Short mmCIF file of C-alpha atoms and ligand atoms in Angstrom, two decimals:
data_model
loop_
_atom_site.label_atom_id
_atom_site.label_comp_id
_atom_site.label_asym_id
_atom_site.label_seq_id
_atom_site.Cartn_x
_atom_site.Cartn_y
_atom_site.Cartn_z
CA MET A 1 8.30 -17.66 -23.80
CA LYS A 2 7.02 -20.57 -21.70
CA ILE A 3 9.25 -21.75 -18.87
CA LEU A 4 9.42 -24.97 -16.86
CA MET A 5 11.01 -24.56 -13.42
CA VAL A 6 12.02 -27.83 -11.76
CA GLY A 7 12.03 -28.10 -7.95
CA SER A 8 9.95 -27.28 -4.90
CA GLY A 9 11.98 -25.14 -2.50
CA GLY A 10 12.38 -21.49 -1.63
CA ARG A 11 15.01 -21.20 -4.33
CA GLU A 12 12.55 -22.39 -6.97
CA HIS A 13 9.81 -20.07 -5.72
CA ALA A 14 12.19 -17.10 -5.98
CA LEU A 15 13.43 -18.07 -9.46
CA ALA A 16 9.88 -18.72 -10.75
CA TRP A 17 8.63 -15.42 -9.26
CA LYS A 18 11.48 -13.51 -10.87
CA MET A 19 11.07 -15.14 -14.30
CA ALA A 20 7.30 -14.56 -14.24
CA GLN A 21 8.00 -10.80 -14.03
CA SER A 22 9.46 -10.85 -17.55
CA ASP A 23 7.31 -9.32 -20.31
CA ALA A 24 8.66 -12.04 -22.59
CA VAL A 25 7.28 -14.81 -20.35
CA THR A 26 3.69 -15.97 -20.79
CA GLN A 27 3.74 -18.72 -18.16
CA VAL A 28 6.04 -20.49 -15.71
CA LEU A 29 5.20 -24.11 -14.91
CA VAL A 30 6.77 -25.40 -11.70
CA ALA A 31 7.28 -29.12 -11.12
CA PRO A 32 6.27 -29.89 -8.47
CA GLY A 33 6.35 -26.40 -6.86
CA ASN A 34 4.95 -25.51 -3.44
CA GLY A 35 2.21 -23.47 -1.75
CA GLY A 36 3.92 -20.25 -2.82
CA THR A 37 4.24 -21.02 -6.52
CA ALA A 38 0.62 -22.29 -6.38
CA VAL A 39 -0.68 -18.72 -6.03
CA GLU A 40 1.94 -16.66 -7.89
CA ALA A 41 0.76 -14.65 -10.93
CA LYS A 42 1.56 -16.35 -14.28
CA VAL A 43 2.79 -19.45 -12.43
CA ARG A 44 1.20 -22.93 -12.39
CA ASN A 45 2.24 -26.06 -10.46
CA VAL A 46 2.43 -29.45 -12.15
CA PRO A 47 2.58 -32.52 -9.86
CA ILE A 48 5.78 -34.12 -11.19
CA ALA A 49 8.73 -34.62 -8.83
CA ALA A 50 12.11 -33.09 -9.64
CA ASN A 51 13.77 -36.48 -10.14
CA GLU A 52 11.23 -37.83 -12.65
CA VAL A 53 13.38 -37.00 -15.63
CA GLU A 54 11.39 -38.80 -18.33
CA SER A 55 8.06 -37.34 -17.14
CA LEU A 56 9.59 -33.86 -17.12
CA LEU A 57 10.85 -34.42 -20.66
CA ASN A 58 7.35 -35.41 -21.78
CA LEU A 59 5.85 -32.41 -20.01
CA ALA A 60 8.29 -30.02 -21.70
CA THR A 61 7.41 -31.49 -25.10
CA GLU A 62 3.64 -31.53 -24.56
CA GLU A 63 3.56 -28.00 -23.17
CA SER A 64 5.93 -26.61 -25.85
CA ILE A 65 8.29 -25.30 -23.19
CA ASP A 66 10.93 -22.90 -24.51
CA LEU A 67 13.30 -23.15 -21.56
CA THR A 68 13.54 -25.57 -18.63
CA VAL A 69 15.43 -24.37 -15.55
CA ILE A 70 16.69 -26.92 -13.01
CA GLY A 71 16.71 -25.89 -9.33
CA PRO A 72 18.22 -28.77 -7.29
CA GLU A 73 21.40 -30.81 -7.81
CA ALA A 74 19.98 -34.35 -7.90
CA PRO A 75 18.37 -34.19 -11.37
CA LEU A 76 21.50 -32.43 -12.70
CA ALA A 77 23.73 -35.21 -11.37
CA ALA A 78 21.29 -37.74 -12.88
CA GLY A 79 21.78 -36.17 -16.32
CA ILE A 80 18.53 -34.27 -16.90
CA VAL A 81 20.31 -31.66 -19.04
CA ASP A 82 21.88 -34.40 -21.19
CA ARG A 83 18.43 -35.98 -21.75
CA PHE A 84 16.85 -32.65 -22.72
CA GLN A 85 19.75 -31.87 -25.07
CA GLN A 86 19.38 -35.28 -26.76
CA ASN A 87 15.79 -34.25 -27.47
CA SER A 88 16.80 -30.78 -28.74
CA LEU A 89 15.16 -29.07 -25.78
CA LYS A 90 16.74 -26.08 -24.03
CA CYS A 91 17.58 -26.82 -20.42
CA PHE A 92 19.49 -24.51 -18.08
CA GLY A 93 22.11 -26.26 -15.96
CA PRO A 94 25.26 -28.38 -16.32
CA THR A 95 25.44 -31.84 -17.89
CA ALA A 96 26.04 -34.81 -15.58
CA ALA A 97 29.76 -34.71 -16.40
CA ALA A 98 29.99 -31.02 -15.46
CA ALA A 99 27.75 -31.52 -12.39
CA GLU A 100 30.46 -33.77 -10.92
CA LEU A 101 31.92 -30.58 -9.48
CA GLU A 102 29.17 -30.99 -6.88
CA SER A 103 28.24 -34.68 -7.06
CA SER A 104 31.78 -35.89 -6.33
CA LYS A 105 33.87 -34.04 -3.77
CA ALA A 106 36.88 -36.16 -4.80
CA PHE A 107 36.44 -35.02 -8.41
CA ALA A 108 36.13 -31.39 -7.29
CA LYS A 109 39.25 -31.54 -5.12
CA ASP A 110 41.28 -33.24 -7.84
CA PHE A 111 40.05 -30.63 -10.33
CA LEU A 112 41.01 -27.76 -8.01
CA THR A 113 44.49 -29.16 -7.45
CA ARG A 114 45.15 -29.85 -11.13
CA HIS A 115 44.10 -26.34 -12.10
CA ARG A 116 45.90 -24.67 -9.19
CA ILE A 117 42.74 -23.13 -7.73
CA PRO A 118 43.11 -22.41 -3.99
CA THR A 119 41.52 -24.98 -1.66
CA ALA A 120 42.30 -26.81 1.61
CA VAL A 121 45.07 -29.47 1.61
CA TRP A 122 43.35 -32.81 1.12
CA THR A 123 43.39 -36.51 0.35
CA VAL A 124 40.77 -39.06 -0.64
CA VAL A 125 40.63 -42.51 0.97
CA GLU A 126 38.70 -45.74 0.61
CA THR A 127 40.02 -47.52 3.69
CA VAL A 128 40.31 -46.64 7.38
CA GLU A 129 44.07 -47.41 7.32
CA ALA A 130 44.72 -44.96 4.49
CA GLY A 131 42.62 -42.33 6.27
CA LEU A 132 44.50 -42.72 9.54
CA GLY A 133 47.77 -42.34 7.64
CA PHE A 134 46.72 -38.83 6.55
CA ILE A 135 45.11 -38.01 9.89
CA ASP A 136 48.29 -38.93 11.82
CA SER A 137 50.41 -36.61 9.73
CA HIS A 138 48.15 -33.53 10.03
CA HIS A 139 46.95 -31.28 12.84
CA PHE A 140 43.41 -31.25 14.25
CA PRO A 141 40.74 -30.10 13.63
CA LEU A 142 40.28 -31.94 10.34
CA VAL A 143 37.26 -32.16 8.07
CA LEU A 144 35.80 -35.45 6.78
CA LYS A 145 33.49 -35.35 3.77
CA ALA A 146 31.50 -38.16 2.19
CA ASP A 147 32.41 -38.11 -1.52
CA GLY A 148 28.90 -38.22 -2.99
CA LEU A 149 25.71 -36.18 -2.60
CA ALA A 150 24.55 -36.31 1.02
CA ALA A 151 22.01 -33.46 1.05
CA GLY A 152 24.44 -31.12 2.80
CA LYS A 153 24.92 -33.50 5.73
CA GLY A 154 28.05 -35.34 4.64
CA VAL A 155 30.58 -33.02 6.31
CA VAL A 156 31.94 -33.70 9.80
CA ILE A 157 34.58 -31.67 11.64
CA VAL A 158 36.70 -33.87 13.93
CA HIS A 159 38.86 -32.68 16.83
CA ASP A 160 40.79 -35.77 17.93
CA ARG A 161 42.01 -39.12 16.67
CA ALA A 162 39.28 -41.18 18.32
CA GLY A 163 36.55 -39.01 16.83
CA ALA A 164 38.24 -39.03 13.43
CA GLU A 165 38.54 -42.81 13.39
CA HIS A 166 34.94 -43.28 14.52
CA THR A 167 33.57 -40.93 11.83
CA LEU A 168 35.78 -42.43 9.15
CA ARG A 169 34.61 -45.98 9.95
CA ASP A 170 31.01 -44.83 10.02
CA MET A 171 31.26 -43.14 6.62
CA LEU A 172 33.22 -45.93 4.91
CA SER A 173 30.95 -48.69 6.27
CA GLY A 174 28.11 -47.17 4.26
CA GLN A 175 25.96 -46.84 7.37
CA ALA A 176 26.07 -43.06 7.61
CA PHE A 177 25.67 -41.99 3.98
CA GLY A 178 25.31 -45.21 1.95
CA GLN A 179 27.18 -45.26 -1.34
CA ALA A 180 27.98 -41.52 -1.02
CA GLY A 181 30.40 -42.44 1.79
CA SER A 182 32.32 -45.21 0.03
CA ARG A 183 35.10 -42.69 -0.55
CA VAL A 184 35.93 -40.00 1.99
CA VAL A 185 37.75 -36.73 1.42
CA ILE A 186 39.84 -35.63 4.40
CA GLU A 187 41.07 -32.05 4.46
CA GLU A 188 42.59 -29.39 6.65
CA PHE A 189 40.22 -27.12 8.58
CA LEU A 190 40.20 -23.57 7.23
CA GLU A 191 39.65 -20.57 9.49
CA GLY A 192 37.89 -17.42 8.38
CA GLU A 193 34.53 -16.02 7.31
CA GLU A 194 32.49 -17.90 4.72
CA ALA A 195 30.76 -16.37 1.72
CA SER A 196 28.84 -17.67 -1.27
CA PHE A 197 30.02 -16.62 -4.70
CA ILE A 198 27.63 -17.55 -7.49
CA ALA A 199 28.08 -16.87 -11.18
CA LEU A 200 26.40 -17.59 -14.49
CA VAL A 201 28.63 -19.62 -16.81
CA ASP A 202 28.03 -20.49 -20.48
CA GLY A 203 31.15 -22.54 -21.00
CA GLU A 204 33.56 -19.65 -21.56
CA THR A 205 32.05 -16.48 -20.15
CA VAL A 206 31.50 -15.98 -16.42
CA VAL A 207 29.10 -13.30 -15.13
CA PRO A 208 29.03 -12.95 -11.34
CA LEU A 209 25.81 -12.51 -9.38
CA ALA A 210 25.69 -10.27 -6.33
CA THR A 211 27.62 -11.81 -3.42
CA SER A 212 25.74 -13.46 -0.57
CA GLN A 213 26.17 -15.18 2.75
CA ASP A 214 24.32 -18.18 4.19
CA HIS A 215 23.84 -19.18 7.86
CA LYS A 216 24.20 -22.94 7.96
CA GLN A 217 23.93 -23.65 11.67
CA ARG A 218 20.48 -23.91 13.16
CA ASP A 219 20.93 -21.69 16.21
CA ASP A 220 21.95 -18.12 17.00
CA GLY A 221 25.67 -17.41 17.12
CA ASP A 222 26.28 -20.11 14.47
CA ARG A 223 25.71 -22.94 16.94
CA GLY A 224 23.79 -26.19 16.76
CA PRO A 225 23.48 -28.72 13.96
CA ASN A 226 24.18 -27.98 10.32
CA THR A 227 21.09 -27.29 8.20
CA GLY A 228 20.30 -26.49 4.58
CA GLY A 229 20.53 -22.79 5.54
CA MET A 230 18.61 -20.71 8.09
CA GLY A 231 18.84 -17.36 6.36
CA ALA A 232 20.97 -15.34 3.97
CA CYS A 233 21.88 -11.82 3.04
CA SER A 234 23.26 -10.04 0.01
CA PRO A 235 25.78 -8.51 -0.39
CA ALA A 236 28.43 -10.26 1.73
CA PRO A 237 30.60 -7.28 2.73
CA VAL A 238 33.54 -9.57 3.60
CA VAL A 239 33.96 -9.84 -0.17
CA THR A 240 35.47 -6.43 -0.90
CA PRO A 241 35.61 -5.20 -4.53
CA GLU A 242 39.29 -6.19 -4.60
CA LEU A 243 38.52 -9.73 -3.37
CA GLU A 244 35.58 -9.97 -5.76
CA HIS A 245 37.89 -9.30 -8.67
CA ARG A 246 40.37 -11.87 -7.42
CA ILE A 247 37.68 -14.54 -6.89
CA LEU A 248 36.25 -13.91 -10.33
CA GLU A 249 39.63 -14.37 -12.03
CA GLN A 250 41.41 -16.94 -9.91
CA ILE A 251 38.46 -19.12 -8.92
CA MET A 252 35.38 -18.68 -11.12
CA GLN A 253 37.01 -17.98 -14.49
CA ALA A 254 39.76 -20.50 -13.72
CA THR A 255 37.07 -23.12 -13.03
CA ALA A 256 35.16 -22.45 -16.25
CA THR A 257 38.40 -22.55 -18.26
CA GLY A 258 39.58 -25.69 -16.45
CA MET A 259 36.28 -27.46 -17.12
CA LEU A 260 36.56 -26.59 -20.83
CA ALA A 261 40.12 -27.93 -20.88
CA ASP A 262 38.87 -31.14 -19.23
CA GLY A 263 36.18 -31.55 -21.89
CA ARG A 264 33.41 -30.85 -19.37
CA HIS A 265 31.97 -27.60 -20.73
CA PHE A 266 30.08 -26.03 -17.79
CA THR A 267 26.78 -24.20 -18.33
CA GLY A 268 24.57 -23.04 -15.49
CA PHE A 269 24.90 -21.50 -12.06
CA LEU A 270 28.33 -22.14 -10.59
CA TYR A 271 28.34 -21.66 -6.83
CA ALA A 272 31.63 -21.59 -4.94
CA GLY A 273 31.38 -21.86 -1.16
CA LEU A 274 34.44 -19.86 -0.09
CA MET A 275 36.46 -19.41 3.08
CA MET A 276 38.10 -15.99 3.31
CA THR A 277 41.37 -17.04 4.92
CA THR A 278 44.25 -14.76 5.91
CA VAL A 279 46.04 -15.83 2.71
CA GLY A 280 43.03 -15.22 0.49
CA PRO A 281 39.79 -16.93 -0.60
CA LYS A 282 39.82 -20.74 -0.81
CA VAL A 283 37.15 -23.07 -2.22
CA LEU A 284 35.31 -25.16 0.41
CA GLU A 285 32.92 -26.71 -2.06
CA PHE A 286 31.25 -26.25 -5.42
CA ASN A 287 27.55 -26.41 -6.07
CA VAL A 288 26.26 -26.52 -9.63
CA ARG A 289 23.02 -24.66 -8.91
CA MET A 290 21.80 -21.65 -7.00
CA GLY A 291 22.04 -21.71 -3.22
CA ASP A 292 19.01 -21.97 -0.99
CA PRO A 293 18.36 -19.57 0.80
CA GLU A 294 20.91 -17.31 -0.99
CA THR A 295 18.65 -17.20 -4.06
CA GLN A 296 15.90 -15.41 -2.16
CA PRO A 297 17.82 -12.20 -1.24
CA VAL A 298 19.81 -12.30 -4.50
CA MET A 299 16.61 -12.42 -6.61
CA MET A 300 15.13 -9.55 -4.57
CA ARG A 301 18.08 -7.45 -5.77
CA LEU A 302 18.17 -8.54 -9.42
CA LYS A 303 16.64 -5.95 -11.75
CA SER A 304 17.50 -7.66 -15.04
CA ASP A 305 15.10 -9.98 -16.87
CA LEU A 306 16.11 -13.37 -15.45
CA ALA A 307 14.29 -15.47 -18.07
CA ARG A 308 16.11 -13.70 -20.92
CA VAL A 309 19.45 -13.92 -19.13
CA LEU A 310 19.08 -17.69 -18.58
CA LEU A 311 18.10 -18.18 -22.22
CA ASP A 312 21.14 -16.11 -23.25
CA THR A 313 23.29 -18.37 -21.10
CA VAL A 314 21.94 -21.59 -22.62
CA GLU A 315 22.42 -20.10 -26.12
CA GLY A 316 26.01 -19.04 -25.38
CA ARG A 317 25.50 -15.27 -25.41
CA LEU A 318 26.63 -14.48 -21.88
CA ASP A 319 29.39 -12.24 -23.27
CA GLN A 320 26.61 -9.78 -24.18
CA VAL A 321 24.92 -9.84 -20.76
CA VAL A 322 25.30 -7.11 -18.14
CA LEU A 323 23.31 -7.65 -14.96
CA ASP A 324 21.55 -4.76 -13.27
CA TRP A 325 21.32 -4.83 -9.46
CA ASP A 326 19.31 -2.95 -6.88
CA GLN A 327 21.97 -1.16 -4.82
CA ARG A 328 20.03 -1.87 -1.64
CA ALA A 329 20.83 -4.88 0.54
CA ALA A 330 18.48 -7.84 0.98
CA LEU A 331 18.10 -10.28 3.85
CA GLY A 332 16.00 -13.42 4.24
CA VAL A 333 15.03 -15.16 7.48
CA VAL A 334 14.04 -18.82 7.21
CA MET A 335 11.06 -19.86 9.32
CA ALA A 336 11.49 -23.57 10.02
CA ALA A 337 9.42 -26.26 11.69
CA GLY A 338 10.60 -26.74 15.30
CA GLY A 339 12.93 -29.73 15.52
CA TYR A 340 14.41 -29.26 12.03
CA PRO A 341 16.92 -30.59 10.85
CA ASP A 342 15.96 -33.66 12.89
CA ARG A 343 12.35 -34.66 13.54
CA TYR A 344 9.61 -32.10 13.02
CA ASP A 345 5.85 -31.93 12.46
CA LYS A 346 4.18 -31.51 9.11
CA GLY A 347 0.65 -30.53 8.23
CA ASN A 348 0.36 -27.53 10.55
CA ARG A 349 -1.81 -24.67 9.42
CA ILE A 350 0.00 -21.39 8.56
CA ASP A 351 -1.69 -18.05 9.31
CA GLY A 352 -0.80 -14.55 8.20
CA LEU A 353 0.20 -15.27 4.61
CA GLU A 354 -2.83 -13.61 3.03
CA ARG A 355 -1.74 -10.12 4.15
CA GLU A 356 -0.83 -7.49 1.51
CA LEU A 357 2.89 -6.73 1.67
CA PRO A 358 4.84 -3.61 0.74
CA ASP A 359 7.10 -3.94 -2.33
CA HIS A 360 10.27 -4.32 -0.33
CA ILE A 361 9.06 -7.47 1.46
CA LYS A 362 8.45 -10.89 -0.05
CA VAL A 363 7.69 -14.19 1.65
CA PHE A 364 9.11 -17.08 -0.36
CA HIS A 365 7.67 -20.52 0.34
CA ALA A 366 9.61 -23.78 0.70
CA GLY A 367 7.89 -26.58 2.67
CA THR A 368 4.30 -25.45 2.18
CA ASP A 369 1.18 -26.71 0.49
CA TYR A 370 -1.88 -24.73 -0.56
CA SER A 371 -5.34 -26.19 -0.85
CA ASP A 372 -8.88 -24.96 -0.18
CA GLY A 373 -7.61 -21.48 0.53
CA GLN A 374 -5.31 -22.63 3.33
CA TRP A 375 -1.54 -23.04 3.61
CA THR A 376 -0.03 -25.89 5.63
CA THR A 377 3.53 -26.91 6.43
CA THR A 378 5.06 -29.84 4.52
CA GLY A 379 8.77 -29.57 5.25
CA GLY A 380 11.54 -28.51 7.63
CA ARG A 381 12.31 -25.16 6.05
CA VAL A 382 8.87 -23.65 5.62
CA LEU A 383 9.21 -20.01 4.54
CA CYS A 384 11.85 -17.36 3.92
CA VAL A 385 10.79 -13.83 4.87
CA THR A 386 12.91 -11.56 2.68
CA ALA A 387 13.30 -7.78 2.77
CA LEU A 388 15.18 -5.05 0.93
CA GLY A 389 16.71 -2.16 2.88
CA ASP A 390 19.20 0.66 2.36
CA ASN A 391 21.82 -1.43 4.15
CA ILE A 392 22.04 -4.84 5.86
CA HIS A 393 20.86 -3.37 9.13
CA THR A 394 17.67 -1.93 7.63
CA ALA A 395 16.99 -5.06 5.59
CA GLN A 396 17.39 -7.10 8.78
CA THR A 397 15.02 -4.84 10.73
CA GLU A 398 12.42 -4.99 7.97
CA ALA A 399 12.57 -8.79 7.61
CA TYR A 400 12.29 -9.36 11.37
CA ARG A 401 9.46 -6.84 11.64
CA HIS A 402 7.38 -9.02 9.36
CA VAL A 403 8.26 -12.47 10.79
CA PRO A 404 5.86 -12.29 13.80
CA ASP A 405 2.92 -11.64 11.45
CA ILE A 406 3.22 -15.23 10.26
CA GLU A 407 2.24 -18.00 12.61
CA PHE A 408 2.30 -21.78 12.67
CA GLN A 409 2.73 -24.25 15.51
CA ASN A 410 6.35 -24.64 16.69
CA ALA A 411 7.70 -22.09 14.22
CA TYR A 412 11.45 -21.63 14.74
CA PHE A 413 13.82 -19.03 13.31
CA ARG A 414 17.23 -17.56 14.06
CA LYS A 415 17.19 -14.06 15.52
CA ASP A 416 20.61 -13.00 14.22
CA ILE A 417 20.60 -13.50 10.45
CA GLY A 418 23.09 -11.05 8.97
CA HIS A 419 25.25 -10.81 12.10
CA ARG A 420 28.56 -11.33 10.28
CA ALA A 421 27.68 -8.87 7.52
CA LEU A 422 26.59 -6.33 10.15
CA LYS A 423 30.01 -6.39 11.81
CA HIS A 424 31.53 -5.07 8.59
CA GLU A 425 28.83 -2.42 8.30
CA THR A 426 29.44 -0.92 11.73
CA ASN A 427 33.26 -1.11 11.59
P1 LIG B 1 30.48 -28.25 2.33
O1 LIG B 1 29.25 -29.10 2.14
O2 LIG B 1 31.72 -28.84 1.76
O3 LIG B 1 30.27 -26.82 2.00
O4 LIG B 1 30.68 -28.17 3.91
C1 LIG B 1 29.63 -27.71 4.74
C2 LIG B 1 30.19 -26.72 5.71
O5 LIG B 1 31.25 -27.30 6.48
C3 LIG B 1 30.82 -25.51 5.06
O6 LIG B 1 29.87 -24.55 4.74
C4 LIG B 1 31.77 -25.06 6.14
O7 LIG B 1 31.08 -24.31 7.13
C5 LIG B 1 32.24 -26.35 6.74
N1 LIG B 1 33.50 -26.76 6.10
C6 LIG B 1 33.66 -27.54 5.03
N2 LIG B 1 34.95 -27.71 4.72
C7 LIG B 1 35.65 -26.99 5.63
C8 LIG B 1 37.04 -26.76 5.86
N3 LIG B 1 37.98 -27.31 5.10
N4 LIG B 1 37.38 -25.95 6.87
C9 LIG B 1 36.44 -25.40 7.67
N5 LIG B 1 35.11 -25.59 7.52
C10 LIG B 1 34.72 -26.38 6.52
N1 LIG B 2 22.82 -22.51 1.05
C1 LIG B 2 23.70 -23.58 0.77
C2 LIG B 2 23.32 -24.41 -0.36
O1 LIG B 2 22.39 -24.12 -1.07
O2 LIG B 2 23.99 -25.40 -0.58
#
């Protein structure tokens, strides 16, 4: 089996690495890939960007690709799966219509309400006046979300009327998020601990992956600006077996069934960002792809043959799939370029990556490039140092033990990845 993996982040490195381990896989092409996929066994980078749908289609045809796997949301929202299907090519991920669960927050909220899936009380507005009407009849804090894709930056928590009005005007004027902000979802602020719940869906059948937890704020103690994710661990102990069962039935299965009823058959990774409130789990957002960096610890724990499982999903055989997990915990620490998520340097040389690593440690690349035997930084999130351990505490110790071995100018990382999970472990 020959695979094409689309994307260039840590998520794509982890997925490509895992699929390359399959005996059934001869080669994994990654478009465009990064400095990690450049040197991975059985993996080859192809310089085509993730949003170049027609070029990817040609590549898949020319290279006789058996299965294409889409990493990021943008090509999914642009209809890459629809285009591949029209050409009778197998492509893992939702169609553009199904990807609206992520690409339109207004669609997702309306869907959740219609199918009675728990989520925060909300409205969607297109004018400042309408927005203020909702704001004046609800308590602060409130959450304002640009409707469209805003690369994880379209969510603002507001604490007073002046701030709410300012943010609302900014979003609706198109200055903050362009077209993505022409409609704004306003919703109540939910209190609790967040967790990521990701499942494979083939239309009808839902198979959960191991639970995980991201760390979205840049700084220790969950402070500072929101980022793409500064580290993750798996499992997320806040999701007890009882809650896991409830989430699977009332949120994940209900979503797959609701999408079928709406004529938007969902295939792919379905990711629910959840808030564990005192009255139970509620959906904060949907993503229609794997999380980054959640993928990195989750793939460290997956023992099943990922390439076969994804092919089974595309071919509608998920009802026959049972996933096998390493019972150990895994934890990944993102090493970022200082200044991220704002301004940061690129092109800095990275040292320490050539070292042999024990089996329970893996360094996944994100914003890196490899040429002439040297790695350099090319992005804000540079690497994700991931470790397995008997519990979260050990996985954390092991990951942090390895971080100082890797050096680049202005490297920045959080020192407390796993802190929420650890509280459950010691209690
Ligand atoms: P989203 O892109 O919708 O996941 O929002 C990004 C982050 O904002 C989430 O991971 C939460 O930390 C926070 N957030 C979003 N919606 C809410 C909400 N209704 N209540 C509290 N926090 C929220
Ligand atoms: N880790 C959050 C995301 O991938 O959206």
